[in-house]
Amino acid sequence: PARPGLWRQASEKGHTPIPTIPSRFDELQEMTEAQLERLLKDDVALRAHMMSMPAVESMRALRDDMRVSNKDAAMANLGREEEMQTLHAEVLALHNMLREAYRDYDDRVRQLMQEHATEDAAVFAKLRNAVADAERESEELAQSFVDGDTDPATFIREFIPKRELYHARRAKLCKVSGRSV
């Protein structure tokens, strides 16, 4: 038979002992044919004989030990119920705080993105205006030269830097807007 407390000792080590299933039942082998016939015909006698067998006694002891161990574990868990409820309430409160902090973070990121989008649009508009101004200035200088109002030395000295500025700004505008030059 299993020793009392066997299941508790084994379960503390992380496994549940299972009694071995005997390959033969010596108690039945030692009985006469008449005794075996009686067991086959009398359910009460069969049950009484089965309950007295060592393998069955071992299983009953294991079952009883498991019941006691389960009851002890349940009582220990019930004894910690208030503590668990308190911890559960704390976790819920922290979860709500985290959710609120995440919402605040999301709102701030969204607001920052909108501010930067506005700033980016303003920079883009300024760059577009600067391109238009550089083109207008270089075209006015070219028209002044064609009309004879500007001499060739002044035209060459002023037109090339103005046109270089126009092309540099235009290239930057195309790069920022994602268009080819």
PDB file of C-alpha atoms in Angstrom:
ATOM      1  CA  PRO A   1       0.000   0.000   0.000  1.00  0.00           C
ATOM      2  CA  ALA A   2       1.014   3.606  -0.566  1.00  0.00           C
ATOM      3  CA  ARG A   3       2.363   5.429   2.437  1.00  0.00           C
ATOM      4  CA  PRO A   4       0.257   8.340   3.728  1.00  0.00           C
ATOM      5  CA  GLY A   5       1.610  11.616   2.437  1.00  0.00           C
ATOM      6  CA  LEU A   6       3.247   9.939  -0.568  1.00  0.00           C
ATOM      7  CA  TRP A   7       1.344  12.059  -3.062  1.00  0.00           C
ATOM      8  CA  ARG A   8       2.094  15.264  -1.146  1.00  0.00           C
ATOM      9  CA  GLN A   9       5.819  14.482  -1.015  1.00  0.00           C
ATOM     10  CA  ALA A  10       5.917  13.553  -4.695  1.00  0.00           C
ATOM     11  CA  SER A  11       3.836  16.539  -5.799  1.00  0.00           C
ATOM     12  CA  GLU A  12       6.217  18.908  -4.001  1.00  0.00           C
ATOM     13  CA  LYS A  13       8.937  17.477  -6.237  1.00  0.00           C
ATOM     14  CA  GLY A  14       6.774  18.225  -9.292  1.00  0.00           C
ATOM     15  CA  HIS A  15       5.298  14.840 -10.202  1.00  0.00           C
ATOM     16  CA  THR A  16       2.426  12.594  -9.185  1.00  0.00           C
ATOM     17  CA  PRO A  17       3.292   8.970  -8.349  1.00  0.00           C
ATOM     18  CA  ILE A  18       1.206   6.365 -10.068  1.00  0.00           C
ATOM     19  CA  PRO A  19       1.287   2.908  -8.555  1.00  0.00           C
ATOM     20  CA  THR A  20       2.464   0.199 -10.890  1.00  0.00           C
ATOM     21  CA  ILE A  21      -0.143  -2.049 -12.405  1.00  0.00           C
ATOM     22  CA  PRO A  22       0.638  -5.614 -11.365  1.00  0.00           C
ATOM     23  CA  SER A  23       1.183  -8.094 -14.148  1.00  0.00           C
ATOM     24  CA  ARG A  24      -0.466 -10.798 -12.025  1.00  0.00           C
ATOM     25  CA  PHE A  25      -2.686 -10.936  -8.999  1.00  0.00           C
ATOM     26  CA  ASP A  26      -1.255 -13.518  -6.642  1.00  0.00           C
ATOM     27  CA  GLU A  27      -4.330 -13.314  -4.398  1.00  0.00           C
ATOM     28  CA  LEU A  28      -6.468 -14.649  -7.236  1.00  0.00           C
ATOM     29  CA  GLN A  29      -3.909 -17.283  -8.246  1.00  0.00           C
ATOM     30  CA  GLU A  30      -3.937 -18.749  -4.737  1.00  0.00           C
ATOM     31  CA  MET A  31      -7.735 -19.139  -4.674  1.00  0.00           C
ATOM     32  CA  THR A  32      -9.490 -22.354  -5.447  1.00  0.00           C
ATOM     33  CA  GLU A  33     -11.813 -22.730  -8.374  1.00  0.00           C
ATOM     34  CA  ALA A  34     -14.825 -22.736  -6.039  1.00  0.00           C
ATOM     35  CA  GLN A  35     -13.700 -19.475  -4.426  1.00  0.00           C
ATOM     36  CA  LEU A  36     -13.254 -17.892  -7.858  1.00  0.00           C
ATOM     37  CA  GLU A  37     -16.715 -19.122  -8.936  1.00  0.00           C
ATOM     38  CA  ARG A  38     -18.186 -17.561  -5.799  1.00  0.00           C
ATOM     39  CA  LEU A  39     -16.546 -14.214  -6.631  1.00  0.00           C
ATOM     40  CA  LEU A  40     -17.928 -14.348 -10.172  1.00  0.00           C
ATOM     41  CA  LYS A  41     -21.476 -14.988  -8.941  1.00  0.00           C
ATOM     42  CA  ASP A  42     -21.507 -12.740  -5.859  1.00  0.00           C
ATOM     43  CA  ASP A  43     -20.948  -9.051  -6.662  1.00  0.00           C
ATOM     44  CA  VAL A  44     -20.735  -8.107  -2.966  1.00  0.00           C
ATOM     45  CA  ALA A  45     -18.026 -10.703  -2.310  1.00  0.00           C
ATOM     46  CA  LEU A  46     -16.143  -9.637  -5.466  1.00  0.00           C
ATOM     47  CA  ARG A  47     -16.272  -6.008  -4.398  1.00  0.00           C
ATOM     48  CA  ALA A  48     -15.098  -6.834  -0.843  1.00  0.00           C
ATOM     49  CA  HIS A  49     -12.240  -8.962  -2.180  1.00  0.00           C
ATOM     50  CA  MET A  50     -11.202  -6.265  -4.683  1.00  0.00           C
ATOM     51  CA  MET A  51     -11.195  -3.575  -1.996  1.00  0.00           C
ATOM     52  CA  SER A  52      -8.830  -5.642   0.147  1.00  0.00           C
ATOM     53  CA  MET A  53      -6.240  -6.117  -2.636  1.00  0.00           C
ATOM     54  CA  PRO A  54      -2.947  -4.208  -2.069  1.00  0.00           C
ATOM     55  CA  ALA A  55      -3.087  -2.453  -5.477  1.00  0.00           C
ATOM     56  CA  VAL A  56      -6.588  -1.114  -4.741  1.00  0.00           C
ATOM     57  CA  GLU A  57      -5.598  -0.106  -1.196  1.00  0.00           C
ATOM     58  CA  SER A  58      -2.607   1.735  -2.657  1.00  0.00           C
ATOM     59  CA  MET A  59      -4.819   3.615  -5.119  1.00  0.00           C
ATOM     60  CA  ARG A  60      -7.318   4.510  -2.371  1.00  0.00           C
ATOM     61  CA  ALA A  61      -4.511   5.804  -0.167  1.00  0.00           C
ATOM     62  CA  LEU A  62      -3.180   7.857  -3.070  1.00  0.00           C
ATOM     63  CA  ARG A  63      -6.685   9.224  -3.772  1.00  0.00           C
ATOM     64  CA  ASP A  64      -7.220  10.136  -0.110  1.00  0.00           C
ATOM     65  CA  ASP A  65      -3.821  11.791   0.095  1.00  0.00           C
ATOM     66  CA  MET A  66      -4.577  13.795  -3.070  1.00  0.00           C
ATOM     67  CA  ARG A  67      -7.890  14.927  -1.595  1.00  0.00           C
ATOM     68  CA  VAL A  68      -6.196  16.134   1.590  1.00  0.00           C
ATOM     69  CA  SER A  69      -3.462  17.863  -0.412  1.00  0.00           C
ATOM     70  CA  ASN A  70      -6.008  19.504  -2.735  1.00  0.00           C
ATOM     71  CA  LYS A  71      -8.070  20.657   0.244  1.00  0.00           C
ATOM     72  CA  ASP A  72      -4.961  22.141   1.891  1.00  0.00           C
ATOM     73  CA  ALA A  73      -4.035  23.938  -1.332  1.00  0.00           C
ATOM     74  CA  ALA A  74      -7.589  25.244  -1.721  1.00  0.00           C
ATOM     75  CA  MET A  75      -7.648  26.509   1.856  1.00  0.00           C
ATOM     76  CA  ALA A  76      -4.286  28.206   1.367  1.00  0.00           C
ATOM     77  CA  ASN A  77      -5.585  29.847  -1.804  1.00  0.00           C
ATOM     78  CA  LEU A  78      -8.762  30.974  -0.069  1.00  0.00           C
ATOM     79  CA  GLY A  79      -6.628  32.400   2.721  1.00  0.00           C
ATOM     80  CA  ARG A  80      -4.913  34.615   0.149  1.00  0.00           C
ATOM     81  CA  GLU A  81      -8.147  35.669  -1.541  1.00  0.00           C
ATOM     82  CA  GLU A  82      -8.184  39.159  -0.009  1.00  0.00           C
ATOM     83  CA  GLU A  83      -4.549  39.714  -0.954  1.00  0.00           C
ATOM     84  CA  MET A  84      -5.252  38.546  -4.515  1.00  0.00           C
ATOM     85  CA  GLN A  85      -8.291  40.832  -4.789  1.00  0.00           C
ATOM     86  CA  THR A  86      -6.182  43.770  -3.590  1.00  0.00           C
ATOM     87  CA  LEU A  87      -3.459  42.938  -6.097  1.00  0.00           C
ATOM     88  CA  HIS A  88      -6.062  42.518  -8.831  1.00  0.00           C
ATOM     89  CA  ALA A  89      -7.494  45.974  -8.037  1.00  0.00           C
ATOM     90  CA  GLU A  90      -3.976  47.472  -8.132  1.00  0.00           C
ATOM     91  CA  VAL A  91      -3.260  45.829 -11.483  1.00  0.00           C
ATOM     92  CA  LEU A  92      -6.540  47.169 -12.905  1.00  0.00           C
ATOM     93  CA  ALA A  93      -5.723  50.661 -11.630  1.00  0.00           C
ATOM     94  CA  LEU A  94      -2.220  50.488 -13.131  1.00  0.00           C
ATOM     95  CA  HIS A  95      -3.651  49.182 -16.390  1.00  0.00           C
ATOM     96  CA  ASN A  96      -6.069  52.110 -16.552  1.00  0.00           C
ATOM     97  CA  MET A  97      -3.238  54.539 -15.781  1.00  0.00           C
ATOM     98  CA  LEU A  98      -1.160  52.966 -18.552  1.00  0.00           C
ATOM     99  CA  ARG A  99      -4.057  53.195 -20.986  1.00  0.00           C
ATOM    100  CA  GLU A 100      -4.549  56.886 -20.089  1.00  0.00           C
ATOM    101  CA  ALA A 101      -0.816  57.596 -20.424  1.00  0.00           C
ATOM    102  CA  TYR A 102      -0.821  55.873 -23.793  1.00  0.00           C
ATOM    103  CA  ARG A 103      -3.769  58.013 -24.932  1.00  0.00           C
ATOM    104  CA  ASP A 104      -1.959  61.168 -23.766  1.00  0.00           C
ATOM    105  CA  TYR A 105       1.175  60.054 -25.591  1.00  0.00           C
ATOM    106  CA  ASP A 106      -0.830  59.349 -28.745  1.00  0.00           C
ATOM    107  CA  ASP A 107      -2.509  62.764 -28.552  1.00  0.00           C
ATOM    108  CA  ARG A 108       0.826  64.521 -28.086  1.00  0.00           C
ATOM    109  CA  VAL A 109       2.423  62.661 -30.980  1.00  0.00           C
ATOM    110  CA  ARG A 110      -0.558  63.485 -33.202  1.00  0.00           C
ATOM    111  CA  GLN A 111      -0.378  67.161 -32.169  1.00  0.00           C
ATOM    112  CA  LEU A 112       3.373  67.269 -32.790  1.00  0.00           C
ATOM    113  CA  MET A 113       2.909  65.678 -36.209  1.00  0.00           C
ATOM    114  CA  GLN A 114       0.286  68.288 -37.099  1.00  0.00           C
ATOM    115  CA  GLU A 115       2.559  71.111 -35.940  1.00  0.00           C
ATOM    116  CA  HIS A 116       5.450  69.740 -37.985  1.00  0.00           C
ATOM    117  CA  ALA A 117       3.197  69.214 -40.980  1.00  0.00           C
ATOM    118  CA  THR A 118       2.206  72.872 -40.741  1.00  0.00           C
ATOM    119  CA  GLU A 119       5.842  73.920 -40.375  1.00  0.00           C
ATOM    120  CA  ASP A 120       6.839  71.699 -43.297  1.00  0.00           C
ATOM    121  CA  ALA A 121       4.102  73.208 -45.458  1.00  0.00           C
ATOM    122  CA  ALA A 122       5.266  76.717 -44.515  1.00  0.00           C
ATOM    123  CA  VAL A 123       8.885  75.889 -45.382  1.00  0.00           C
ATOM    124  CA  PHE A 124       7.758  74.338 -48.656  1.00  0.00           C
ATOM    125  CA  ALA A 125       5.736  77.447 -49.526  1.00  0.00           C
ATOM    126  CA  LYS A 126       8.695  79.732 -48.708  1.00  0.00           C
ATOM    127  CA  LEU A 127      10.988  77.627 -50.876  1.00  0.00           C
ATOM    128  CA  ARG A 128       8.475  77.701 -53.749  1.00  0.00           C
ATOM    129  CA  ASN A 129       8.282  81.516 -53.438  1.00  0.00           C
ATOM    130  CA  ALA A 130      12.086  81.782 -53.309  1.00  0.00           C
ATOM    131  CA  VAL A 131      12.329  79.730 -56.540  1.00  0.00           C
ATOM    132  CA  ALA A 132       9.795  82.014 -58.203  1.00  0.00           C
ATOM    133  CA  ASP A 133      11.652  85.125 -56.978  1.00  0.00           C
ATOM    134  CA  ALA A 134      15.033  83.849 -58.214  1.00  0.00           C
ATOM    135  CA  GLU A 135      13.533  83.002 -61.603  1.00  0.00           C
ATOM    136  CA  ARG A 136      11.798  86.395 -61.872  1.00  0.00           C
ATOM    137  CA  GLU A 137      15.013  88.282 -60.964  1.00  0.00           C
ATOM    138  CA  SER A 138      17.121  86.351 -63.482  1.00  0.00           C
ATOM    139  CA  GLU A 139      14.440  86.807 -66.206  1.00  0.00           C
ATOM    140  CA  GLU A 140      14.195  90.544 -65.482  1.00  0.00           C
ATOM    141  CA  LEU A 141      17.994  90.844 -65.782  1.00  0.00           C
ATOM    142  CA  ALA A 142      17.894  88.898 -69.073  1.00  0.00           C
ATOM    143  CA  GLN A 143      15.103  91.119 -70.399  1.00  0.00           C
ATOM    144  CA  SER A 144      17.061  94.202 -69.312  1.00  0.00           C
ATOM    145  CA  PHE A 145      20.070  92.933 -71.278  1.00  0.00           C
ATOM    146  CA  VAL A 146      17.923  92.179 -74.362  1.00  0.00           C
ATOM    147  CA  ASP A 147      16.379  95.653 -74.152  1.00  0.00           C
ATOM    148  CA  GLY A 148      19.904  97.153 -74.015  1.00  0.00           C
ATOM    149  CA  ASP A 149      19.500  98.557 -70.492  1.00  0.00           C
ATOM    150  CA  THR A 150      22.327  96.371 -69.064  1.00  0.00           C
ATOM    151  CA  ASP A 151      25.858  96.150 -70.460  1.00  0.00           C
ATOM    152  CA  PRO A 152      27.369  92.694 -71.219  1.00  0.00           C
ATOM    153  CA  ALA A 153      29.893  92.729 -68.328  1.00  0.00           C
ATOM    154  CA  THR A 154      27.187  93.500 -65.744  1.00  0.00           C
ATOM    155  CA  PHE A 155      24.855  90.938 -67.309  1.00  0.00           C
ATOM    156  CA  ILE A 156      27.476  88.141 -67.116  1.00  0.00           C
ATOM    157  CA  ARG A 157      28.559  89.136 -63.608  1.00  0.00           C
ATOM    158  CA  GLU A 158      24.962  89.208 -62.233  1.00  0.00           C
ATOM    159  CA  PHE A 159      23.022  86.755 -64.402  1.00  0.00           C
ATOM    160  CA  ILE A 160      25.109  83.611 -63.771  1.00  0.00           C
ATOM    161  CA  PRO A 161      24.914  83.806 -59.929  1.00  0.00           C
ATOM    162  CA  LYS A 162      21.145  84.566 -60.132  1.00  0.00           C
ATOM    163  CA  ARG A 163      20.576  81.630 -62.479  1.00  0.00           C
ATOM    164  CA  GLU A 164      22.709  79.321 -60.315  1.00  0.00           C
ATOM    165  CA  LEU A 165      20.631  80.376 -57.285  1.00  0.00           C
ATOM    166  CA  TYR A 166      17.429  79.692 -59.236  1.00  0.00           C
ATOM    167  CA  HIS A 167      18.589  76.206 -60.304  1.00  0.00           C
ATOM    168  CA  ALA A 168      19.819  75.320 -56.794  1.00  0.00           C
ATOM    169  CA  ARG A 169      16.497  76.359 -55.259  1.00  0.00           C
ATOM    170  CA  ARG A 170      14.539  74.586 -57.999  1.00  0.00           C
ATOM    171  CA  ALA A 171      16.523  71.367 -57.420  1.00  0.00           C
ATOM    172  CA  LYS A 172      15.844  71.582 -53.671  1.00  0.00           C
ATOM    173  CA  LEU A 173      12.150  72.176 -54.291  1.00  0.00           C
ATOM    174  CA  CYS A 174      11.980  69.153 -56.586  1.00  0.00           C
ATOM    175  CA  LYS A 175      13.838  67.034 -54.088  1.00  0.00           C
ATOM    176  CA  VAL A 176      11.529  68.050 -51.222  1.00  0.00           C
ATOM    177  CA  SER A 177       8.384  67.565 -53.299  1.00  0.00           C
ATOM    178  CA  GLY A 178       9.616  64.258 -54.749  1.00  0.00           C
ATOM    179  CA  ARG A 179       9.474  65.397 -58.374  1.00  0.00           C
ATOM    180  CA  SER A 180      12.297  65.117 -60.875  1.00  0.00           C
ATOM    181  CA  VAL A 181      14.108  68.272 -61.970  1.00  0.00           C
TER     182      VAL A 181
END
